[in-house]
Coordinates of C-alpha atoms (C1' of nucleotides) in Angstrom, one line a residue:
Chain A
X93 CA -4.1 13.7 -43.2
X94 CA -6.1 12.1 -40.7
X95 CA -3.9 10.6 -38.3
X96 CA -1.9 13.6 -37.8
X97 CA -5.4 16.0 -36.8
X98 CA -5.9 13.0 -34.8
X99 CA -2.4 13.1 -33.1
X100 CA -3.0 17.3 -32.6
X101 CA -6.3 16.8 -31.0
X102 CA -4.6 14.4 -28.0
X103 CA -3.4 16.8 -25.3
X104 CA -1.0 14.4 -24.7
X105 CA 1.1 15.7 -27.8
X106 CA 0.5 19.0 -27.4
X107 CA 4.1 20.4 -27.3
X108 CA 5.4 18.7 -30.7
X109 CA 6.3 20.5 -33.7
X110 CA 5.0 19.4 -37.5
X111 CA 8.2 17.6 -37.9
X112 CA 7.7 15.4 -34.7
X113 CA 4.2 14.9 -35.5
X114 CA 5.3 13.4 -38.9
X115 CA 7.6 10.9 -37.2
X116 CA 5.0 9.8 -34.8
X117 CA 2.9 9.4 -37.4
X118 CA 5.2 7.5 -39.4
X119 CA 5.4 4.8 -36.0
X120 CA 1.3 5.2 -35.7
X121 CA -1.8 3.9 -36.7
X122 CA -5.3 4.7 -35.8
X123 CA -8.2 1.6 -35.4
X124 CA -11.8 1.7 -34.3
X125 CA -13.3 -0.8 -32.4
X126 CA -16.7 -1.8 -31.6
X127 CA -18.9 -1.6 -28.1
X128 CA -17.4 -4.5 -26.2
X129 CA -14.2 -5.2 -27.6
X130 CA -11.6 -6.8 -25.4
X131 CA -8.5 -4.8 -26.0
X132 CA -6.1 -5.7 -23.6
X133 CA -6.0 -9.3 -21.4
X134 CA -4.1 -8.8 -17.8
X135 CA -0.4 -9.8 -17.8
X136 CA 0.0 -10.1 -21.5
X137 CA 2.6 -8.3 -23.4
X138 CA 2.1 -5.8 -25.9
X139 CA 4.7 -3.4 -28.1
X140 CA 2.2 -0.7 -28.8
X141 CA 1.6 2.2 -26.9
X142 CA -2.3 2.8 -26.9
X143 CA -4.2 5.7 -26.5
X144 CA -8.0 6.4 -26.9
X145 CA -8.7 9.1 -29.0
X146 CA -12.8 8.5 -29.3
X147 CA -15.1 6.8 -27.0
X148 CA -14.6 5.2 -23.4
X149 CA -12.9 2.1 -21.8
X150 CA -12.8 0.8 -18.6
X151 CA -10.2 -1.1 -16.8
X152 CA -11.0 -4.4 -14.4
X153 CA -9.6 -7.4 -13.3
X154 CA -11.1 -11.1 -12.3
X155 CA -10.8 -12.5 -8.6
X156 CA -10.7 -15.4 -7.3
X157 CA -14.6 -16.7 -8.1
X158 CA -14.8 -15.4 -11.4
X159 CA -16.0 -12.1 -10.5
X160 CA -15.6 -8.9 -12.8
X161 CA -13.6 -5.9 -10.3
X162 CA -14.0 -2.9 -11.9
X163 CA -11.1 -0.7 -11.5
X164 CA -11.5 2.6 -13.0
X165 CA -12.9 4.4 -16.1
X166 CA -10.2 5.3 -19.1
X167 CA -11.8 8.9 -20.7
X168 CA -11.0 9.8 -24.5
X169 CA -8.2 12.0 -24.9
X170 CA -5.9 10.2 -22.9
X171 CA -3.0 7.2 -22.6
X172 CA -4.8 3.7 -22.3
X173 CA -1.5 1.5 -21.8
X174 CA -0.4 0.9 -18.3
X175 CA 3.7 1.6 -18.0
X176 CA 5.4 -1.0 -16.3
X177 CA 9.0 0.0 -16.8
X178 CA 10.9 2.1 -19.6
X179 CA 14.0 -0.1 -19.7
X180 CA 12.2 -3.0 -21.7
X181 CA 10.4 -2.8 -25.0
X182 CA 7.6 -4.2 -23.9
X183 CA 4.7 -3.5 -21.9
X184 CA 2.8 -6.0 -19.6
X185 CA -0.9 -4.9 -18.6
X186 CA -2.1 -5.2 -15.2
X187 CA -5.6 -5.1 -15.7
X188 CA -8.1 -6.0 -18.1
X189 CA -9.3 -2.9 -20.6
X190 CA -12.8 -3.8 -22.3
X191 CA -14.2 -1.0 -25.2
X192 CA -17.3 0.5 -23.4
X193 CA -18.6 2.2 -26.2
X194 CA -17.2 2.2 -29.9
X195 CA -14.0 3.7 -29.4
X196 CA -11.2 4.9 -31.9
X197 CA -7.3 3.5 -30.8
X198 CA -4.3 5.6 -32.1
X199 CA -1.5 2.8 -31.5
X200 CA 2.0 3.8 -31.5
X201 CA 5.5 1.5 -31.6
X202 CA 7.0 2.2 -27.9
X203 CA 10.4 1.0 -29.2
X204 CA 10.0 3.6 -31.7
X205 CA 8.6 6.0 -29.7
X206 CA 11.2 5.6 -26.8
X207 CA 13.6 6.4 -29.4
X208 CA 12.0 9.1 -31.1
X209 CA 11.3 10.6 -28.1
X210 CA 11.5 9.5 -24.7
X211 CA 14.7 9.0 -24.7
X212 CA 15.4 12.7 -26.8
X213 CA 13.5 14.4 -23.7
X214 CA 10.7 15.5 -26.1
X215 CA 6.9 14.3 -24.3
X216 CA 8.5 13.6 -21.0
X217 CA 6.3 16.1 -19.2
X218 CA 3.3 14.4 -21.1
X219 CA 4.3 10.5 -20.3
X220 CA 5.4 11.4 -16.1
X221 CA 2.2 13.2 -15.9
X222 CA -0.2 10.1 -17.7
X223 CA 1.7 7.9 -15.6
X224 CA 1.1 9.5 -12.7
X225 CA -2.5 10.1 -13.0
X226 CA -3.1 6.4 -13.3
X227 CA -1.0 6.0 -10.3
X228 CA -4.2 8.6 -8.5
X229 CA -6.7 6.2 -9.8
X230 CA -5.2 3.4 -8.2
X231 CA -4.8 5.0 -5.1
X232 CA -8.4 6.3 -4.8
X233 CA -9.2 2.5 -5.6
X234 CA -7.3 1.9 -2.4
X235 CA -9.1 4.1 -0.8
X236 CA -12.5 3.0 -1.9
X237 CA -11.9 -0.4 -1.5
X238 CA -9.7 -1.1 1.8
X239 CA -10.8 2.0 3.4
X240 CA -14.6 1.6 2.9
X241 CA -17.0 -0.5 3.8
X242 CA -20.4 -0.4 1.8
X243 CA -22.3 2.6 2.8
X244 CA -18.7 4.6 2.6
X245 CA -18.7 3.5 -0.5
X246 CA -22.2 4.2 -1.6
X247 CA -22.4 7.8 0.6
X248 CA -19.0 9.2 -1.6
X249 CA -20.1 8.1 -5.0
X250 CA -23.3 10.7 -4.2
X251 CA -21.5 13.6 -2.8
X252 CA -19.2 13.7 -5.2
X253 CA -21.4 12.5 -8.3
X254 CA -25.3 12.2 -7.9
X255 CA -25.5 13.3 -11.3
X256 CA -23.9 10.2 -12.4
X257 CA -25.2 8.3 -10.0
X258 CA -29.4 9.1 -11.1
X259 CA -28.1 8.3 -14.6
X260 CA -26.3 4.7 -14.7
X261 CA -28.4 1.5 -13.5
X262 CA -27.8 0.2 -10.4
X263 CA -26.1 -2.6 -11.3
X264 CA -23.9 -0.7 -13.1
X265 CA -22.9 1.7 -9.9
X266 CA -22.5 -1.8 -8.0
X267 CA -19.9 -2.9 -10.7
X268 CA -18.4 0.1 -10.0
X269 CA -18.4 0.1 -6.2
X270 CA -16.9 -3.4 -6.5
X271 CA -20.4 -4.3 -4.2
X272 CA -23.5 -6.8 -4.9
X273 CA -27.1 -4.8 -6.4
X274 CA -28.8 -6.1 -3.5
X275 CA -26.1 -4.6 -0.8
X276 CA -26.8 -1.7 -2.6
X277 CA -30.4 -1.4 -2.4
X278 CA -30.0 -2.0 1.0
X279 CA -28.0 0.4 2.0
X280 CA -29.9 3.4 -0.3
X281 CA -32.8 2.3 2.3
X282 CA -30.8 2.5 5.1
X283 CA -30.1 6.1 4.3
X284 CA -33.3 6.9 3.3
X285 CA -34.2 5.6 6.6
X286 CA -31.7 8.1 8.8
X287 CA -32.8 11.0 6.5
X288 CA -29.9 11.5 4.5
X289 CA -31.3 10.9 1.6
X290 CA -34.6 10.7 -0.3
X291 CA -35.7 8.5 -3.2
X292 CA -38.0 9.8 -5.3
X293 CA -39.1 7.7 -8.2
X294 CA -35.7 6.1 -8.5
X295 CA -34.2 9.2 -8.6
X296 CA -31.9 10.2 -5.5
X297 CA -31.9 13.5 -3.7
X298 CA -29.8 14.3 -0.8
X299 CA -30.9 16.1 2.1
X300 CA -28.4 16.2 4.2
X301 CA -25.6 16.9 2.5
X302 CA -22.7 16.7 5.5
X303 CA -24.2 13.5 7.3
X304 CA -22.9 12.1 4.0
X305 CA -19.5 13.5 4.4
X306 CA -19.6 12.3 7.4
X307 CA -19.8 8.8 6.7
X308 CA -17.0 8.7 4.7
X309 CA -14.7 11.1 5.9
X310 CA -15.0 8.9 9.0
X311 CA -14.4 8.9 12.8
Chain B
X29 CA 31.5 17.4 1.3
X30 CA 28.9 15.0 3.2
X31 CA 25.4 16.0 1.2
X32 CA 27.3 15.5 -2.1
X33 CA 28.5 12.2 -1.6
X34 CA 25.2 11.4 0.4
X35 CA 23.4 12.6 -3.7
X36 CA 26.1 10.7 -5.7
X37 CA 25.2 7.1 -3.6
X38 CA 21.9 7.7 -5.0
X39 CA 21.1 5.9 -8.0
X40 CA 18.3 8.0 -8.9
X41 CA 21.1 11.4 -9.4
X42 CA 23.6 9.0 -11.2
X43 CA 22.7 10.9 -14.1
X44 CA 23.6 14.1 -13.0
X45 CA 27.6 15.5 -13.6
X46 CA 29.6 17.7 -10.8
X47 CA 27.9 21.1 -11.7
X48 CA 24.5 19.6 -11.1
X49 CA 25.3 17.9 -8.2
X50 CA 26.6 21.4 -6.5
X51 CA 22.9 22.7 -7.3
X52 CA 21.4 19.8 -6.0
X53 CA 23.1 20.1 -2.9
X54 CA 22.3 24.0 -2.4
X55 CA 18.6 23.3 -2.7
X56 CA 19.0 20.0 -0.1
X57 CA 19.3 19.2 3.5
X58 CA 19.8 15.6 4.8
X59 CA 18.3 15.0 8.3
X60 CA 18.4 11.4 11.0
X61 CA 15.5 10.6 12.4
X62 CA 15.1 7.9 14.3
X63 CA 12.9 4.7 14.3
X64 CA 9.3 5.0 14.6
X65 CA 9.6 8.9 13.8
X66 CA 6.5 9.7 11.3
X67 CA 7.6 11.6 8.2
X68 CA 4.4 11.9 6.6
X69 CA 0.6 11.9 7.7
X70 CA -1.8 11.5 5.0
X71 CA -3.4 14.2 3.4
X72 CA -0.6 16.3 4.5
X73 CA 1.2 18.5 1.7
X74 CA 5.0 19.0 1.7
X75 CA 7.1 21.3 0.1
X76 CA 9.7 18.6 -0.1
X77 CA 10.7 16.0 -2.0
X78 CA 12.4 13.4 0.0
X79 CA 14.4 10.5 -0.9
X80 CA 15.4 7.9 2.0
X81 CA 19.4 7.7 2.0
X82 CA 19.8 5.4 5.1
X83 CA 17.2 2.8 6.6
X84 CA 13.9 1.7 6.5
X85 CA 10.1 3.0 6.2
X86 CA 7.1 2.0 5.6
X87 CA 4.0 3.4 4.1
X88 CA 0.2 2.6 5.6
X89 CA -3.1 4.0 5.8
X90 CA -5.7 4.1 8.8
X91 CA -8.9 2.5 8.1
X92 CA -12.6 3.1 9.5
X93 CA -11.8 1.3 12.7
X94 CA -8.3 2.8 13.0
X95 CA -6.8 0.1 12.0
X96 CA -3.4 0.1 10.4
X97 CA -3.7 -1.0 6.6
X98 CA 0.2 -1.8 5.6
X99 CA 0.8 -0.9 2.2
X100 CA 4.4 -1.4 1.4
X101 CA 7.6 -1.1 2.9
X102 CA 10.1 1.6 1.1
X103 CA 13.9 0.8 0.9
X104 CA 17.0 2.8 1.2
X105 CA 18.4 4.5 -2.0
X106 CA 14.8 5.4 -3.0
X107 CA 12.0 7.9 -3.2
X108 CA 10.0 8.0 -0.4
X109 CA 7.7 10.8 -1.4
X110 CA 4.4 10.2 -3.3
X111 CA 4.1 12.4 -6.3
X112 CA 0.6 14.0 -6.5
X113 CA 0.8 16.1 -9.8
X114 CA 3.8 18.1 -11.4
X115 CA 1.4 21.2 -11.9
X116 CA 1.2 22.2 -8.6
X117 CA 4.7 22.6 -6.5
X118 CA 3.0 20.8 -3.5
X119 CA 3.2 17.1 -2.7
X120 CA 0.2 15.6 -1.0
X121 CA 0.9 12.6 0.7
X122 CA -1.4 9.7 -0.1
X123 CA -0.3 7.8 3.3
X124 CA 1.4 8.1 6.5
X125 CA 4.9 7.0 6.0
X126 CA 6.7 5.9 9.6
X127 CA 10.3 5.1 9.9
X128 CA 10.9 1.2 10.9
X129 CA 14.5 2.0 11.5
X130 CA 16.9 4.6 12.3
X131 CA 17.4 6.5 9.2
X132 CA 18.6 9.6 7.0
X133 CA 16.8 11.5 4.8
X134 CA 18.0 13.8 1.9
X135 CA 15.5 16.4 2.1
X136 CA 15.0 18.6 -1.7
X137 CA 13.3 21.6 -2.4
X138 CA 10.6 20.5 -5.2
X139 CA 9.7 23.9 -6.6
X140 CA 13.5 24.4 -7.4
X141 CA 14.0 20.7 -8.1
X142 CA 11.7 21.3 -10.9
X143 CA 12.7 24.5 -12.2
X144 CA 16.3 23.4 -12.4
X145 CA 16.5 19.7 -13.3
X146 CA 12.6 18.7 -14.5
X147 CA 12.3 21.2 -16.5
X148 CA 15.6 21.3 -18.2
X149 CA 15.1 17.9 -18.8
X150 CA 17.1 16.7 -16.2
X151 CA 16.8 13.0 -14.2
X152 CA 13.5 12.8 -16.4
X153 CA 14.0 9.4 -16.4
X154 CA 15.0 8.7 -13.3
X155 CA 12.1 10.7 -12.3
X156 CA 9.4 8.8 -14.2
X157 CA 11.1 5.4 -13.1
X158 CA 10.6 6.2 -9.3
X159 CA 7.1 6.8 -10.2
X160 CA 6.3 3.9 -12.1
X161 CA 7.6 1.6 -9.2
X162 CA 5.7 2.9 -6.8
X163 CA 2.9 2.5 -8.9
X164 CA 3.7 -1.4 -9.6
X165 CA 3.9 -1.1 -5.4
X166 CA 0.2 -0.5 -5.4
X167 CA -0.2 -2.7 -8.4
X168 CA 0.4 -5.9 -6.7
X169 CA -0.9 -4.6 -3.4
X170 CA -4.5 -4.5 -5.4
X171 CA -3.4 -8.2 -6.6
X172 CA -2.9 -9.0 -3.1
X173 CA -5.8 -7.3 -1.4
X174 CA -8.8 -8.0 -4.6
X175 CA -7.9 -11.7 -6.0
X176 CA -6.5 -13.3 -2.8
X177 CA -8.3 -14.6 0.3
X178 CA -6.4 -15.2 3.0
X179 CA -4.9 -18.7 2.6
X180 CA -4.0 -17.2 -0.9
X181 CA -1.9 -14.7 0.6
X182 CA 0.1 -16.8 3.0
X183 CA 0.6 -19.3 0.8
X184 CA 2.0 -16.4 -1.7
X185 CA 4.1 -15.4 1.0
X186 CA 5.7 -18.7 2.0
X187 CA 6.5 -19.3 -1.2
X188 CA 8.1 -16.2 -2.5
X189 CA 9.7 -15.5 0.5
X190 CA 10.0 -17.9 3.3
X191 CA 13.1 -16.8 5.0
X192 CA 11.2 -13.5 5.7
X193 CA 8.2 -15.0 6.8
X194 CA 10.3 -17.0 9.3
X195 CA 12.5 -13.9 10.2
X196 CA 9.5 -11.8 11.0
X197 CA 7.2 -11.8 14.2
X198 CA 3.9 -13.1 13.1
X199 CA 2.7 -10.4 14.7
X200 CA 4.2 -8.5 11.8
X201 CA 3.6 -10.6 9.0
X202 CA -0.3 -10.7 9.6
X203 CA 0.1 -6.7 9.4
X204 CA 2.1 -6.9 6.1
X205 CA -0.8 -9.7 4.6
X206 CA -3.4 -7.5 5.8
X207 CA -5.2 -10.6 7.9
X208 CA -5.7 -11.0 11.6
X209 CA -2.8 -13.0 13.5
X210 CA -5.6 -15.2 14.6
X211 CA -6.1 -15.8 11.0
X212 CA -2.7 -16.4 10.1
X213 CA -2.0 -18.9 13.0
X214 CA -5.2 -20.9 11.8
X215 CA -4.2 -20.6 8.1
X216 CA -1.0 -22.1 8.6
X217 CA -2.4 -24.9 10.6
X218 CA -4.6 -25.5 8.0
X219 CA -1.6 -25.9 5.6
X220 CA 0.4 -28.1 8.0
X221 CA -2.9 -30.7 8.4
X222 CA -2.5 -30.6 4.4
X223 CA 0.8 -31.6 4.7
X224 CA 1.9 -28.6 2.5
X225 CA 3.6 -27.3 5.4
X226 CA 5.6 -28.7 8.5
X227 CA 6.1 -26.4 11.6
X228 CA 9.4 -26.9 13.2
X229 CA 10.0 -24.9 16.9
X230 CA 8.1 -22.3 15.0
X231 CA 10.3 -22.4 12.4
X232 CA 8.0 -23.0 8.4
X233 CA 9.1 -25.7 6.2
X234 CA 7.6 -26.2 3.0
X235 CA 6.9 -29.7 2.5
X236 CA 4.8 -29.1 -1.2
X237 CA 6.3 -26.5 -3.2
X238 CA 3.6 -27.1 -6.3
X239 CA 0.8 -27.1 -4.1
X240 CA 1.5 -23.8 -2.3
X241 CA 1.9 -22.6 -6.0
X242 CA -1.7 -23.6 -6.8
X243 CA -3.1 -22.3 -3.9
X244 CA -2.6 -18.6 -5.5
X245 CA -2.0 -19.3 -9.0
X246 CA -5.5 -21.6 -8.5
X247 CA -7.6 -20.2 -12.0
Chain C
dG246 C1' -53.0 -1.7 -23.5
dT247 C1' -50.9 -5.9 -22.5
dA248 C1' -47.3 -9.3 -22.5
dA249 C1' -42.6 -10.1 -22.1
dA250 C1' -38.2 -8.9 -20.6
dG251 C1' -35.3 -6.5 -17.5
dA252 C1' -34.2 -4.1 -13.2
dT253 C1' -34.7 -3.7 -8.4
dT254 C1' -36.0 -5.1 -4.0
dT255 C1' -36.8 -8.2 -0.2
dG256 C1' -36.1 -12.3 2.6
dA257 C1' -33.4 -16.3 4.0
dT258 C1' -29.1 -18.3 4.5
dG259 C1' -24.0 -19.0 4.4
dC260 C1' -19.2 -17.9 4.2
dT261 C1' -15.0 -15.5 5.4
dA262 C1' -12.5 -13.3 8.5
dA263 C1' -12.7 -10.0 12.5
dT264 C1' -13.3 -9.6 17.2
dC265 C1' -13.3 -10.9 22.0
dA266 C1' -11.6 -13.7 25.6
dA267 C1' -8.9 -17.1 27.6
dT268 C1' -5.0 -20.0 27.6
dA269 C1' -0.5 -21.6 26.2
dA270 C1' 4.1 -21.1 24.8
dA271 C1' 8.3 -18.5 24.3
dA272 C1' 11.5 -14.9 25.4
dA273 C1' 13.4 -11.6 28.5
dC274 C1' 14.1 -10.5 32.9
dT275 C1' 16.2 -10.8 37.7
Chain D
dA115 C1' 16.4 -21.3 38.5
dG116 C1' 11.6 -18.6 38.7
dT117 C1' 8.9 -14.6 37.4
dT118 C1' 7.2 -11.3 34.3
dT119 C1' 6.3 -9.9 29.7
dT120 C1' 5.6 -10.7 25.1
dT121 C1' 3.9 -13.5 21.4
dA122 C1' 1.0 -17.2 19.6
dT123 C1' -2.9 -20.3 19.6
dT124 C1' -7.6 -21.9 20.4
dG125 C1' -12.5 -21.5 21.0
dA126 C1' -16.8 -18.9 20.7
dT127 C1' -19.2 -15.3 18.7
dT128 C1' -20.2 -11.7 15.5
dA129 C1' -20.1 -8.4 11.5
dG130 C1' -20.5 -7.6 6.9
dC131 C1' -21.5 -8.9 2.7
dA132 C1' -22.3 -12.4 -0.9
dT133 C1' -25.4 -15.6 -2.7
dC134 C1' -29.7 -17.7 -3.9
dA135 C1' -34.5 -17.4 -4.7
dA136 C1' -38.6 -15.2 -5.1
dA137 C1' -41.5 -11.1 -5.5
dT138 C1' -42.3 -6.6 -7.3
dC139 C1' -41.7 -2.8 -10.0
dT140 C1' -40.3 -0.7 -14.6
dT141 C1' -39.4 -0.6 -19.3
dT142 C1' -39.8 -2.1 -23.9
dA143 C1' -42.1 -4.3 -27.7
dC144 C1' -45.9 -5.3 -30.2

DNA sequence: GTAAAGATTTGATGCTAATCAATAAAAACT
DNA sequence: AGTTTTTATTGATTAGCATCAAATCTTTAC
């Protein structure tokens, strides 16, 4: 049946047996969603435990003037809920979680699955270990965001990804880098400018390699 | 016997029945340290899991200009370390964590800690909790830092907590709000020529309840 | 190939809060 | 009390980006 491969492809669930898989998938269901789909709003409640089985999400929040903050990417094959406690039976979201591509939901009763579960000790390793992986992503925001300024910001993003980095738009890395386009731009020139990097028809090399460490590994 | 008693005032081991409690105590120390001592510098990876039994600490992060960034302020009867990854049986600290008061620390061995309670499914619970608040810790430190400008974040502060605000040095409060005291001193003068706020000898009174609400509830 | 749409860059300007410097006020001494 | 030290305020200036507008370059569609 097809929600059961489903549950047995998710890492997450990894260390059930049939019989636990049939009672998850007797508390489960399985949507698909299209591009753009808004699947969670910040602060509101929700029963379900969600995780992405197909496709990609990303998490953001709205400021003060309106303005989209990205947080952080959510990849397939793993928990899409935020936790905000395990003594209620409901979950509140913190952020914002918006469908970036079509994506495929497996949604799962958390009373139910506390029950089942949780509170049997079976998927605890699982649960700490989602939870405390979004707790990384929120600290590396912290970093990124209090930590850096712009060109920090910018310089990390291509040590540690310049594949990623040639392939998305620019406006799409500035979403991500919670910066304008044109701050961007100008700082990709001011690096090209010190020799730490060279543009070549768009496309980004770097040529000095620790200078760019340097700049965000700091002092 | 002192370390045993020192464990069973600890809500996190409530769980836990005599037995367990001796093998806590055989893989534990508890140490005093005294105020401004620094646990933990960033980065830095412990063998330890530590739980503060007695006092106060606080956690915070050095920016590009070596500026202190407060994060959050950790109470007794709680974790105090930040948990990186159950893989691995090291703990890398995501911030320097400085003592604010004289305290006591119960000091665990992790690798054993998870070999004989994680793993046999032991304070699970307890164990995913403490991660999940420290998580909301850095939740509403995002909210703070992303969505709020600065009269936003006084105006939070005053209202959900004004006998702290006028207990503190404003020295202090500008470091826990993440602003300049400059700022702070002209913020609040702002407020009071609003008439939102009156300043007494010092001492805030809120004049306008509703509209220090809206100031950060403000769409 | 050419027009239209979209993405990126450049220039000018403005806003928020930080920084620097000086003063004022309050608290802690003797 | 008076003096020193600490804390808070005020004024002037600056840093760092955002914003707005216009120009240029790139991609897509026909």
């Amino acid at each position: 049946m097809c929600i059961k491969s489903t549950i047995k492809s998710l890492d997450f669930f990894s260390s059930l047996n049939a019989k636990e898989i049939d009672t998850l998938a007797n508390i489960s269901s399985i949507n698909s969603y299209s591009k753009d789909y808004i699947l969670h709003y910040e602060k509101k409640a929700s029963t379900q435990l969600l995780f992405l089985t197909e496709g990609l999400a990303k998490a953001y929040k709205i400021d003060k003037h309106n303005n989209e903050i990205f947080l952080y990417y959510i990849y397939k094959n793993t928990l899409l809920s935020e936790i905000s406690n395990t003594s209620s039976n409901v979950l509140f979201s913190f952020s914002n979680i918006e469908l970036v591509e079509e994506s495929k939901i497996l949604s799962i009763n958390y009373a139910q699955f506390k029950e089942y579960f949780l509170n049997k000790n079976l998927l605890n390793i699982s649960f700490t270990n989602a939870i405390i992986s979004k707790s990384q992503q929120l600290q590396s925001l912290v970093n990124r965001e209090f930590i850096f300024d712009s060109v920090a910001k910018v310089a990390m993003m291509l040590y540690s990804d310049l594949e990623m980095f040639n392939k998305l738009k620019r406006h799409d890395i500035s979403l991500i880098l919670h910066i304008q386009p044109e701050t961007l731009s100008r700082v990709l020139n001011r690096l090209k400018r010190n020799k730490i990097i060279d543009i070549i028809h768009g496309e980004i090399k770097i040529l000095d390699l620790l200078a760019l460490e340097a700049i965000y590994e700091g002092r």
